[in-house]
PDB file of N, CA and C in Angstrom:
ATOM      1  N   MET Z1005      -4.934 -18.519  -8.411  1.00 41.00           N
ATOM      2  CA  MET Z1005      -5.544 -17.429  -8.935  1.00 41.00           C
ATOM      3  C   MET Z1005      -4.488 -16.345  -9.253  1.00 41.00           C
ATOM      4  N   ARG Z1006      -4.666 -15.693 -10.431  1.00 44.00           N
ATOM      5  CA  ARG Z1006      -3.577 -14.909 -10.911  1.00 44.00           C
ATOM      6  C   ARG Z1006      -3.899 -13.349 -10.180  1.00 44.00           C
ATOM      7  N   GLU Z1007      -2.828 -12.728 -10.187  1.00 45.00           N
ATOM      8  CA  GLU Z1007      -2.861 -11.350  -9.610  1.00 45.00           C
ATOM      9  C   GLU Z1007      -3.282 -10.328 -10.735  1.00 45.00           C
ATOM     10  N   PRO Z1008      -3.689  -9.095 -10.287  1.00 44.00           N
ATOM     11  CA  PRO Z1008      -4.132  -8.108 -11.369  1.00 44.00           C
ATOM     12  C   PRO Z1008      -2.762  -8.000 -12.465  1.00 44.00           C
ATOM     13  N   ALA Z1009      -2.989  -7.535 -13.514  1.00 43.00           N
ATOM     14  CA  ALA Z1009      -2.202  -7.446 -14.560  1.00 43.00           C
ATOM     15  C   ALA Z1009      -1.309  -6.185 -14.399  1.00 43.00           C
ATOM     16  N   ARG Z1010      -1.770  -5.100 -13.750  1.00 44.00           N
ATOM     17  CA  ARG Z1010      -1.229  -3.872 -13.621  1.00 44.00           C
ATOM     18  C   ARG Z1010      -0.207  -3.869 -12.619  1.00 44.00           C
ATOM     19  N   ALA Z1011       0.858  -3.097 -12.843  1.00 38.00           N
ATOM     20  CA  ALA Z1011       1.992  -3.097 -11.943  1.00 38.00           C
ATOM     21  C   ALA Z1011       1.619  -2.190 -10.942  1.00 38.00           C
ATOM     22  N   GLY Z1012       2.425  -2.477  -9.807  1.00 38.00           N
ATOM     23  CA  GLY Z1012       2.165  -1.557  -8.601  1.00 38.00           C
ATOM     24  C   GLY Z1012       1.032  -2.045  -7.791  1.00 38.00           C
ATOM     25  N   LEU Z1013       0.377  -3.067  -7.933  1.00 63.00           N
ATOM     26  CA  LEU Z1013      -0.724  -3.639  -7.035  1.00 63.00           C
ATOM     27  C   LEU Z1013      -0.389  -4.793  -6.344  1.00 63.00           C
ATOM     28  N   ALA Z1014       0.963  -4.785  -5.766  1.00 66.00           N
ATOM     29  CA  ALA Z1014       1.333  -6.014  -4.929  1.00 66.00           C
ATOM     30  C   ALA Z1014       0.577  -5.962  -3.827  1.00 66.00           C
ATOM     31  N   GLY Z1015       0.201  -6.969  -3.289  1.00 80.00           N
ATOM     32  CA  GLY Z1015      -0.661  -7.231  -2.188  1.00 80.00           C
ATOM     33  C   GLY Z1015      -2.059  -7.896  -2.549  1.00 80.00           C
ATOM     34  N   GLY Z1016      -2.311  -7.722  -3.805  1.00 91.00           N
ATOM     35  CA  GLY Z1016      -3.630  -8.323  -4.270  1.00 91.00           C
ATOM     36  C   GLY Z1016      -4.677  -7.619  -3.362  1.00 91.00           C
ATOM     37  N   ARG Z1017      -5.688  -8.600  -3.228  1.00 95.00           N
ATOM     38  CA  ARG Z1017      -7.016  -8.104  -2.598  1.00 95.00           C
ATOM     39  C   ARG Z1017      -6.817  -7.481  -1.237  1.00 95.00           C
ATOM     40  N   GLU Z1018      -6.044  -7.943  -0.411  1.00 95.00           N
ATOM     41  CA  GLU Z1018      -5.779  -7.390   0.823  1.00 95.00           C
ATOM     42  C   GLU Z1018      -5.334  -5.910   0.798  1.00 95.00           C
ATOM     43  N   ALA Z1019      -4.591  -5.679  -0.177  1.00 94.00           N
ATOM     44  CA  ALA Z1019      -3.869  -4.238  -0.301  1.00 94.00           C
ATOM     45  C   ALA Z1019      -4.910  -3.236  -0.932  1.00 94.00           C
ATOM     46  N   LEU Z1020      -5.764  -3.916  -1.677  1.00 96.00           N
ATOM     47  CA  LEU Z1020      -7.000  -2.969  -2.334  1.00 96.00           C
ATOM     48  C   LEU Z1020      -8.046  -2.810  -1.238  1.00 96.00           C
ATOM     49  N   ASN Z1021      -8.338  -3.915  -0.498  1.00 96.00           N
ATOM     50  CA  ASN Z1021      -9.290  -3.545   0.628  1.00 96.00           C
ATOM     51  C   ASN Z1021      -8.741  -2.616   1.768  1.00 96.00           C
ATOM     52  N   ALA Z1022      -7.484  -2.634   1.871  1.00 95.00           N
ATOM     53  CA  ALA Z1022      -6.995  -1.612   2.709  1.00 95.00           C
ATOM     54  C   ALA Z1022      -7.031  -0.166   2.241  1.00 95.00           C
ATOM     55  N   ALA Z1023      -6.744  -0.130   0.953  1.00 95.00           N
ATOM     56  CA  ALA Z1023      -6.884   1.280   0.237  1.00 95.00           C
ATOM     57  C   ALA Z1023      -8.234   1.692   0.120  1.00 95.00           C
ATOM     58  N   PHE Z1024      -9.106   0.959  -0.236  1.00 95.00           N
ATOM     59  CA  PHE Z1024     -10.647   1.099  -0.033  1.00 95.00           C
ATOM     60  C   PHE Z1024     -10.892   1.900   1.251  1.00 95.00           C
ATOM     61  N   TRP Z1025     -10.618   1.067   2.364  1.00 95.00           N
ATOM     62  CA  TRP Z1025     -10.893   1.567   3.735  1.00 95.00           C
ATOM     63  C   TRP Z1025     -10.273   2.959   3.925  1.00 95.00           C
ATOM     64  N   ASP Z1026      -9.131   2.974   3.669  1.00 94.00           N
ATOM     65  CA  ASP Z1026      -8.149   4.424   3.830  1.00 94.00           C
ATOM     66  C   ASP Z1026      -8.810   5.505   3.268  1.00 94.00           C
ATOM     67  N   LEU Z1027      -9.285   5.131   1.934  1.00 94.00           N
ATOM     68  CA  LEU Z1027      -9.962   6.375   1.127  1.00 94.00           C
ATOM     69  C   LEU Z1027     -11.488   6.507   1.447  1.00 94.00           C
ATOM     70  N   GLY Z1028     -12.081   5.885   2.442  1.00 93.00           N
ATOM     71  CA  GLY Z1028     -13.396   5.993   2.794  1.00 93.00           C
ATOM     72  C   GLY Z1028     -14.382   5.277   2.103  1.00 93.00           C
ATOM     73  N   LEU Z1029     -14.037   4.431   1.177  1.00 93.00           N
ATOM     74  CA  LEU Z1029     -14.960   3.684   0.300  1.00 93.00           C
ATOM     75  C   LEU Z1029     -15.420   2.497   1.221  1.00 93.00           C
ATOM     76  N   ARG Z1030     -16.690   2.393   1.104  1.00 90.00           N
ATOM     77  CA  ARG Z1030     -17.425   1.485   1.986  1.00 90.00           C
ATOM     78  C   ARG Z1030     -17.623   0.129   1.317  1.00 90.00           C
ATOM     79  N   PHE Z1031     -16.568  -0.388   0.779  1.00 90.00           N
ATOM     80  CA  PHE Z1031     -16.641  -1.721   0.226  1.00 90.00           C
ATOM     81  C   PHE Z1031     -15.615  -2.469   0.277  1.00 90.00           C
ATOM     82  N   GLN Z1032     -15.646  -3.826   0.512  1.00 95.00           N
ATOM     83  CA  GLN Z1032     -14.371  -4.785   0.655  1.00 95.00           C
ATOM     84  C   GLN Z1032     -14.767  -5.845  -0.279  1.00 95.00           C
ATOM     85  N   TRP Z1033     -13.618  -6.298  -1.070  1.00 96.00           N
ATOM     86  CA  TRP Z1033     -13.548  -7.364  -1.948  1.00 96.00           C
ATOM     87  C   TRP Z1033     -13.497  -8.790  -1.255  1.00 96.00           C
ATOM     88  N   ASP Z1034     -14.416  -9.636  -1.205  1.00 96.00           N
ATOM     89  CA  ASP Z1034     -14.295 -10.777  -0.480  1.00 96.00           C
ATOM     90  C   ASP Z1034     -13.684 -11.925  -1.636  1.00 96.00           C
ATOM     91  N   ALA Z1035     -13.386 -13.000  -1.153  1.00 96.00           N
ATOM     92  CA  ALA Z1035     -12.724 -14.027  -2.264  1.00 96.00           C
ATOM     93  C   ALA Z1035     -13.443 -14.413  -3.169  1.00 96.00           C
ATOM     94  N   ALA Z1036     -14.896 -14.553  -3.078  1.00 96.00           N
ATOM     95  CA  ALA Z1036     -15.712 -14.777  -4.265  1.00 96.00           C
ATOM     96  C   ALA Z1036     -15.863 -13.539  -5.218  1.00 96.00           C
ATOM     97  N   THR Z1037     -15.881 -12.338  -4.817  1.00 96.00           N
ATOM     98  CA  THR Z1037     -15.798 -11.332  -5.586  1.00 96.00           C
ATOM     99  C   THR Z1037     -14.456 -11.219  -6.348  1.00 96.00           C
ATOM    100  N   TRP Z1038     -13.415 -11.372  -5.632  1.00 95.00           N
ATOM    101  CA  TRP Z1038     -12.033 -11.320  -6.114  1.00 95.00           C
ATOM    102  C   TRP Z1038     -11.866 -12.258  -7.155  1.00 95.00           C
ATOM    103  N   GLY Z1039     -12.460 -13.415  -7.081  1.00 95.00           N
ATOM    104  CA  GLY Z1039     -12.382 -14.555  -8.049  1.00 95.00           C
ATOM    105  C   GLY Z1039     -12.896 -13.985  -9.377  1.00 95.00           C
ATOM    106  N   VAL Z1040     -13.826 -13.179  -9.516  1.00 95.00           N
ATOM    107  CA  VAL Z1040     -14.556 -12.712 -10.697  1.00 95.00           C
ATOM    108  C   VAL Z1040     -13.544 -11.587 -11.154  1.00 95.00           C
ATOM    109  N   LEU Z1041     -13.368 -10.686 -10.264  1.00 96.00           N
ATOM    110  CA  LEU Z1041     -12.546  -9.373 -10.726  1.00 96.00           C
ATOM    111  C   LEU Z1041     -11.070  -9.633 -11.246  1.00 96.00           C
ATOM    112  N   VAL Z1042     -10.499 -10.668 -10.581  1.00 94.00           N
ATOM    113  CA  VAL Z1042      -8.977 -10.804 -10.921  1.00 94.00           C
ATOM    114  C   VAL Z1042      -8.977 -11.191 -12.282  1.00 94.00           C
ATOM    115  N   GLN Z1043      -9.927 -11.866 -12.851  1.00 95.00           N
ATOM    116  CA  GLN Z1043      -9.696 -12.216 -14.390  1.00 95.00           C
ATOM    117  C   GLN Z1043      -9.803 -10.983 -15.260  1.00 95.00           C
ATOM    118  N   MET Z1044     -10.122  -9.758 -14.847  1.00 95.00           N
ATOM    119  CA  MET Z1044     -10.350  -8.659 -15.591  1.00 95.00           C
ATOM    120  C   MET Z1044      -9.004  -7.890 -15.825  1.00 95.00           C
ATOM    121  N   GLU Z1045      -8.711  -7.248 -16.865  1.00 93.00           N
ATOM    122  CA  GLU Z1045      -7.364  -6.529 -17.240  1.00 93.00           C
ATOM    123  C   GLU Z1045      -7.505  -5.087 -16.537  1.00 93.00           C
ATOM    124  N   GLY Z1046      -6.890  -4.924 -15.581  1.00 95.00           N
ATOM    125  CA  GLY Z1046      -6.753  -3.518 -14.874  1.00 95.00           C
ATOM    126  C   GLY Z1046      -7.848  -3.262 -13.753  1.00 95.00           C
ATOM    127  N   LEU Z1047      -7.412  -2.338 -12.866  1.00 96.00           N
ATOM    128  CA  LEU Z1047      -8.164  -2.004 -11.837  1.00 96.00           C
ATOM    129  C   LEU Z1047      -9.358  -1.251 -12.189  1.00 96.00           C
ATOM    130  N   GLU Z1048      -9.075  -0.194 -13.263  1.00 97.00           N
ATOM    131  CA  GLU Z1048     -10.405   0.441 -13.752  1.00 97.00           C
ATOM    132  C   GLU Z1048     -11.392  -0.533 -14.101  1.00 97.00           C
ATOM    133  N   ALA Z1049     -11.317  -1.411 -14.869  1.00 98.00           N
ATOM    134  CA  ALA Z1049     -12.022  -2.470 -15.211  1.00 98.00           C
ATOM    135  C   ALA Z1049     -12.865  -3.197 -14.050  1.00 98.00           C
ATOM    136  N   GLN Z1050     -11.982  -3.526 -13.168  1.00 97.00           N
ATOM    137  CA  GLN Z1050     -12.400  -4.168 -12.049  1.00 97.00           C
ATOM    138  C   GLN Z1050     -13.406  -3.330 -11.279  1.00 97.00           C
ATOM    139  N   ILE Z1051     -13.053  -2.186 -10.863  1.00 98.00           N
ATOM    140  CA  ILE Z1051     -14.003  -1.199 -10.297  1.00 98.00           C
ATOM    141  C   ILE Z1051     -15.219  -0.886 -11.132  1.00 98.00           C
ATOM    142  N   ALA Z1052     -15.157  -0.786 -12.360  1.00 98.00           N
ATOM    143  CA  ALA Z1052     -16.365  -0.445 -12.965  1.00 98.00           C
ATOM    144  C   ALA Z1052     -17.301  -1.686 -13.084  1.00 98.00           C
ATOM    145  N   TYR Z1053     -16.625  -2.874 -13.151  1.00 98.00           N
ATOM    146  CA  TYR Z1053     -17.503  -4.038 -13.048  1.00 98.00           C
ATOM    147  C   TYR Z1053     -18.274  -4.278 -11.745  1.00 98.00           C
ATOM    148  N   TYR Z1054     -17.362  -4.002 -10.813  1.00 98.00           N
ATOM    149  CA  TYR Z1054     -17.886  -4.189  -9.396  1.00 98.00           C
ATOM    150  C   TYR Z1054     -18.868  -3.303  -9.064  1.00 98.00           C
ATOM    151  N   LEU Z1055     -18.633  -1.854  -9.259  1.00 97.00           N
ATOM    152  CA  LEU Z1055     -19.822  -0.843  -9.153  1.00 97.00           C
ATOM    153  C   LEU Z1055     -21.027  -1.301  -9.845  1.00 97.00           C
ATOM    154  N   GLY Z1056     -20.876  -1.593 -11.142  1.00 97.00           N
ATOM    155  CA  GLY Z1056     -22.032  -1.755 -12.014  1.00 97.00           C
ATOM    156  C   GLY Z1056     -22.891  -3.016 -11.650  1.00 97.00           C
ATOM    157  N   HIS Z1057     -22.248  -4.051 -11.044  1.00 96.00           N
ATOM    158  CA  HIS Z1057     -22.946  -5.261 -10.553  1.00 96.00           C
ATOM    159  C   HIS Z1057     -23.320  -5.269  -9.041  1.00 96.00           C
ATOM    160  N   TRP Z1058     -22.633  -4.656  -8.310  1.00 95.00           N
ATOM    161  CA  TRP Z1058     -22.862  -4.720  -6.791  1.00 95.00           C
ATOM    162  C   TRP Z1058     -23.176  -3.291  -6.167  1.00 95.00           C
ATOM    163  N   GLN Z1059     -22.841  -2.271  -6.581  1.00 94.00           N
ATOM    164  CA  GLN Z1059     -23.260  -0.942  -6.014  1.00 94.00           C
ATOM    165  C   GLN Z1059     -23.501   0.108  -7.153  1.00 94.00           C
ATOM    166  N   PRO Z1060     -24.389  -0.099  -8.031  1.00 97.00           N
ATOM    167  CA  PRO Z1060     -24.655   0.724  -9.210  1.00 97.00           C
ATOM    168  C   PRO Z1060     -24.814   2.346  -8.944  1.00 97.00           C
ATOM    169  N   HIS Z1061     -25.515   2.338  -7.762  1.00 95.00           N
ATOM    170  CA  HIS Z1061     -25.704   3.766  -7.391  1.00 95.00           C
ATOM    171  C   HIS Z1061     -24.406   4.545  -7.285  1.00 95.00           C
ATOM    172  N   LEU Z1062     -23.309   3.964  -6.894  1.00 93.00           N
ATOM    173  CA  LEU Z1062     -21.968   4.721  -6.832  1.00 93.00           C
ATOM    174  C   LEU Z1062     -21.541   5.156  -8.182  1.00 93.00           C
ATOM    175  N   LEU Z1063     -21.921   4.770  -9.233  1.00 96.00           N
ATOM    176  CA  LEU Z1063     -21.587   5.089 -10.608  1.00 96.00           C
ATOM    177  C   LEU Z1063     -22.086   6.607 -10.871  1.00 96.00           C
ATOM    178  N   ALA Z1064     -23.107   6.915 -10.162  1.00 96.00           N
ATOM    179  CA  ALA Z1064     -23.626   8.233 -10.301  1.00 96.00           C
ATOM    180  C   ALA Z1064     -22.685   9.368  -9.727  1.00 96.00           C
ATOM    181  N   VAL Z1065     -22.083   8.833  -8.751  1.00 94.00           N
ATOM    182  CA  VAL Z1065     -21.046   9.708  -8.002  1.00 94.00           C
ATOM    183  C   VAL Z1065     -19.500   9.536  -8.305  1.00 94.00           C
ATOM    184  N   TYR Z1066     -19.168   8.455  -8.581  1.00 94.00           N
ATOM    185  CA  TYR Z1066     -17.813   8.198  -8.919  1.00 94.00           C
ATOM    186  C   TYR Z1066     -17.238   7.641 -10.305  1.00 94.00           C
ATOM    187  N   ASP Z1067     -16.435   8.169 -10.834  1.00 97.00           N
ATOM    188  CA  ASP Z1067     -15.935   7.602 -12.311  1.00 97.00           C
ATOM    189  C   ASP Z1067     -14.880   6.525 -11.924  1.00 97.00           C
ATOM    190  N   PRO Z1068     -15.186   5.458 -12.393  1.00 98.00           N
ATOM    191  CA  PRO Z1068     -14.119   4.276 -12.265  1.00 98.00           C
ATOM    192  C   PRO Z1068     -12.672   4.595 -12.517  1.00 98.00           C
ATOM    193  N   ALA Z1069     -12.486   5.495 -13.549  1.00 98.00           N
ATOM    194  CA  ALA Z1069     -11.013   5.732 -13.878  1.00 98.00           C
ATOM    195  C   ALA Z1069     -10.606   6.654 -12.739  1.00 98.00           C
ATOM    196  N   PHE Z1070     -11.267   7.477 -12.164  1.00 98.00           N
ATOM    197  CA  PHE Z1070     -10.779   8.460 -11.020  1.00 98.00           C
ATOM    198  C   PHE Z1070     -10.545   7.471  -9.867  1.00 98.00           C
ATOM    199  N   LEU Z1071     -11.469   6.696  -9.449  1.00 97.00           N
ATOM    200  CA  LEU Z1071     -11.374   5.656  -8.326  1.00 97.00           C
ATOM    201  C   LEU Z1071     -10.074   4.804  -8.539  1.00 97.00           C
ATOM    202  N   ALA Z1072      -9.828   4.475  -9.665  1.00 97.00           N
ATOM    203  CA  ALA Z1072      -8.613   3.577  -9.885  1.00 97.00           C
ATOM    204  C   ALA Z1072      -7.467   4.357  -9.636  1.00 97.00           C
ATOM    205  N   ARG Z1073      -7.278   5.509 -10.197  1.00 97.00           N
ATOM    206  CA  ARG Z1073      -6.237   6.419  -9.905  1.00 97.00           C
ATOM    207  C   ARG Z1073      -5.931   6.475  -8.331  1.00 97.00           C
ATOM    208  N   LEU Z1074      -7.029   6.922  -7.581  1.00 96.00           N
ATOM    209  CA  LEU Z1074      -6.929   6.948  -6.267  1.00 96.00           C
ATOM    210  C   LEU Z1074      -6.391   5.759  -5.490  1.00 96.00           C
ATOM    211  N   VAL Z1075      -7.000   4.505  -5.816  1.00 96.00           N
ATOM    212  CA  VAL Z1075      -6.666   3.273  -5.170  1.00 96.00           C
ATOM    213  C   VAL Z1075      -5.133   2.979  -5.535  1.00 96.00           C
ATOM    214  N   GLU Z1076      -4.807   3.040  -6.868  1.00 95.00           N
ATOM    215  CA  GLU Z1076      -3.537   2.775  -7.095  1.00 95.00           C
ATOM    216  C   GLU Z1076      -2.564   3.774  -6.342  1.00 95.00           C
ATOM    217  N   SER Z1077      -2.811   4.941  -6.229  1.00 94.00           N
ATOM    218  CA  SER Z1077      -1.802   5.845  -5.435  1.00 94.00           C
ATOM    219  C   SER Z1077      -1.835   5.307  -4.073  1.00 94.00           C
ATOM    220  N   ARG Z1078      -2.873   4.870  -3.404  1.00 94.00           N
ATOM    221  CA  ARG Z1078      -3.006   4.479  -1.991  1.00 94.00           C
ATOM    222  C   ARG Z1078      -2.067   3.363  -1.843  1.00 94.00           C
ATOM    223  N   VAL Z1079      -2.438   2.248  -2.792  1.00 92.00           N
ATOM    224  CA  VAL Z1079      -1.711   0.958  -2.750  1.00 92.00           C
ATOM    225  C   VAL Z1079      -0.180   1.244  -2.898  1.00 92.00           C
ATOM    226  N   ALA Z1080       0.178   2.126  -3.623  1.00 91.00           N
ATOM    227  CA  ALA Z1080       1.613   2.478  -3.941  1.00 91.00           C
ATOM    228  C   ALA Z1080       2.215   3.074  -2.825  1.00 91.00           C
ATOM    229  N   ALA Z1081       1.531   4.049  -2.013  1.00 88.00           N
ATOM    230  CA  ALA Z1081       2.044   4.645  -0.837  1.00 88.00           C
ATOM    231  C   ALA Z1081       0.997   4.460   0.387  1.00 88.00           C
ATOM    232  N   PRO Z1082       0.974   3.326   0.883  1.00 78.00           N
ATOM    233  CA  PRO Z1082       0.100   3.116   2.012  1.00 78.00           C
ATOM    234  C   PRO Z1082       0.351   3.912   3.182  1.00 78.00           C
ATOM    235  N   GLY Z1083      -0.599   4.336   3.843  1.00 71.00           N
ATOM    236  CA  GLY Z1083      -0.258   5.059   5.007  1.00 71.00           C
ATOM    237  C   GLY Z1083      -0.624   4.210   6.303  1.00 71.00           C
ATOM    238  N   ASN Z1084      -0.713   4.894   7.363  1.00 61.00           N
ATOM    239  CA  ASN Z1084      -1.064   4.135   8.613  1.00 61.00           C
ATOM    240  C   ASN Z1084      -2.378   4.480   8.959  1.00 61.00           C
ATOM    241  N   GLY Z1085      -3.037   5.271   8.305  1.00 59.00           N
ATOM    242  CA  GLY Z1085      -4.506   5.696   8.905  1.00 59.00           C
ATOM    243  C   GLY Z1085      -5.404   6.106   7.614  1.00 59.00           C
ATOM    244  N   ARG Z1086      -6.534   6.387   8.038  1.00 56.00           N
ATOM    245  CA  ARG Z1086      -7.529   6.632   7.007  1.00 56.00           C
ATOM    246  C   ARG Z1086      -7.222   8.090   6.577  1.00 56.00           C
ATOM    247  N   MET Z1087      -7.321   8.230   5.242  1.00 54.00           N
ATOM    248  CA  MET Z1087      -6.999   9.408   4.659  1.00 54.00           C
ATOM    249  C   MET Z1087      -8.206  10.154   4.254  1.00 54.00           C
ATOM    250  N   GLY Z1088      -9.186   9.567   3.594  1.00 54.00           N
ATOM    251  CA  GLY Z1088     -10.311  10.158   3.215  1.00 54.00           C
ATOM    252  C   GLY Z1088     -10.299  10.692   1.739  1.00 54.00           C
ATOM    253  N   MET Z1089     -11.446  10.599   1.203  1.00 53.00           N
ATOM    254  CA  MET Z1089     -11.601  11.022  -0.317  1.00 53.00           C
ATOM    255  C   MET Z1089     -11.212  12.440  -0.521  1.00 53.00           C
ATOM    256  N   GLU Z1090     -11.491  13.324   0.653  1.00 51.00           N
ATOM    257  CA  GLU Z1090     -11.240  14.828   0.620  1.00 51.00           C
ATOM    258  C   GLU Z1090      -9.803  15.192   0.144  1.00 51.00           C
ATOM    259  N   ALA Z1091      -8.961  14.115   0.323  1.00 54.00           N
ATOM    260  CA  ALA Z1091      -7.460  14.691   0.141  1.00 54.00           C
ATOM    261  C   ALA Z1091      -7.164  14.367  -1.346  1.00 54.00           C
ATOM    262  N   PHE Z1092      -8.086  13.867  -1.960  1.00 53.00           N
ATOM    263  CA  PHE Z1092      -7.916  13.721  -3.530  1.00 53.00           C
ATOM    264  C   PHE Z1092      -8.963  14.552  -4.359  1.00 53.00           C
ATOM    265  N   SER Z1093      -9.272  15.808  -3.795  1.00 52.00           N
ATOM    266  CA  SER Z1093     -10.221  16.426  -4.721  1.00 52.00           C
ATOM    267  C   SER Z1093      -9.620  16.969  -5.961  1.00 52.00           C
ATOM    268  N   ARG Z1094     -10.517  17.120  -6.977  1.00 52.00           N
ATOM    269  CA  ARG Z1094     -10.068  17.683  -8.271  1.00 52.00           C
ATOM    270  C   ARG Z1094      -9.865  19.040  -8.370  1.00 52.00           C
ATOM    271  N   SER Z1095      -8.939  19.465  -9.012  1.00 48.00           N
ATOM    272  CA  SER Z1095      -8.663  20.878  -8.993  1.00 48.00           C
ATOM    273  C   SER Z1095      -9.457  21.587 -10.166  1.00 48.00           C
TER     274      SER Z1095
END
């Protein structure tokens, strides 16, 4: 299975799942879900597809581009604890 095309997402699904948890997002991508998403070009497309198909109610609250930026930031600089979405509020 190929890794996401975007740079900076080393660690694949495990790194993304850790970032989701750290950001307080209540979803994890299992191997079957990842098998679908990994074929897409870029994290924003993956998140948009995932939310649209498995958690459409979240699209009323979260913009996929915004979430992709948050997750990419978290993957690039992982912490040792849960940060929460409040740390990434818009100005």
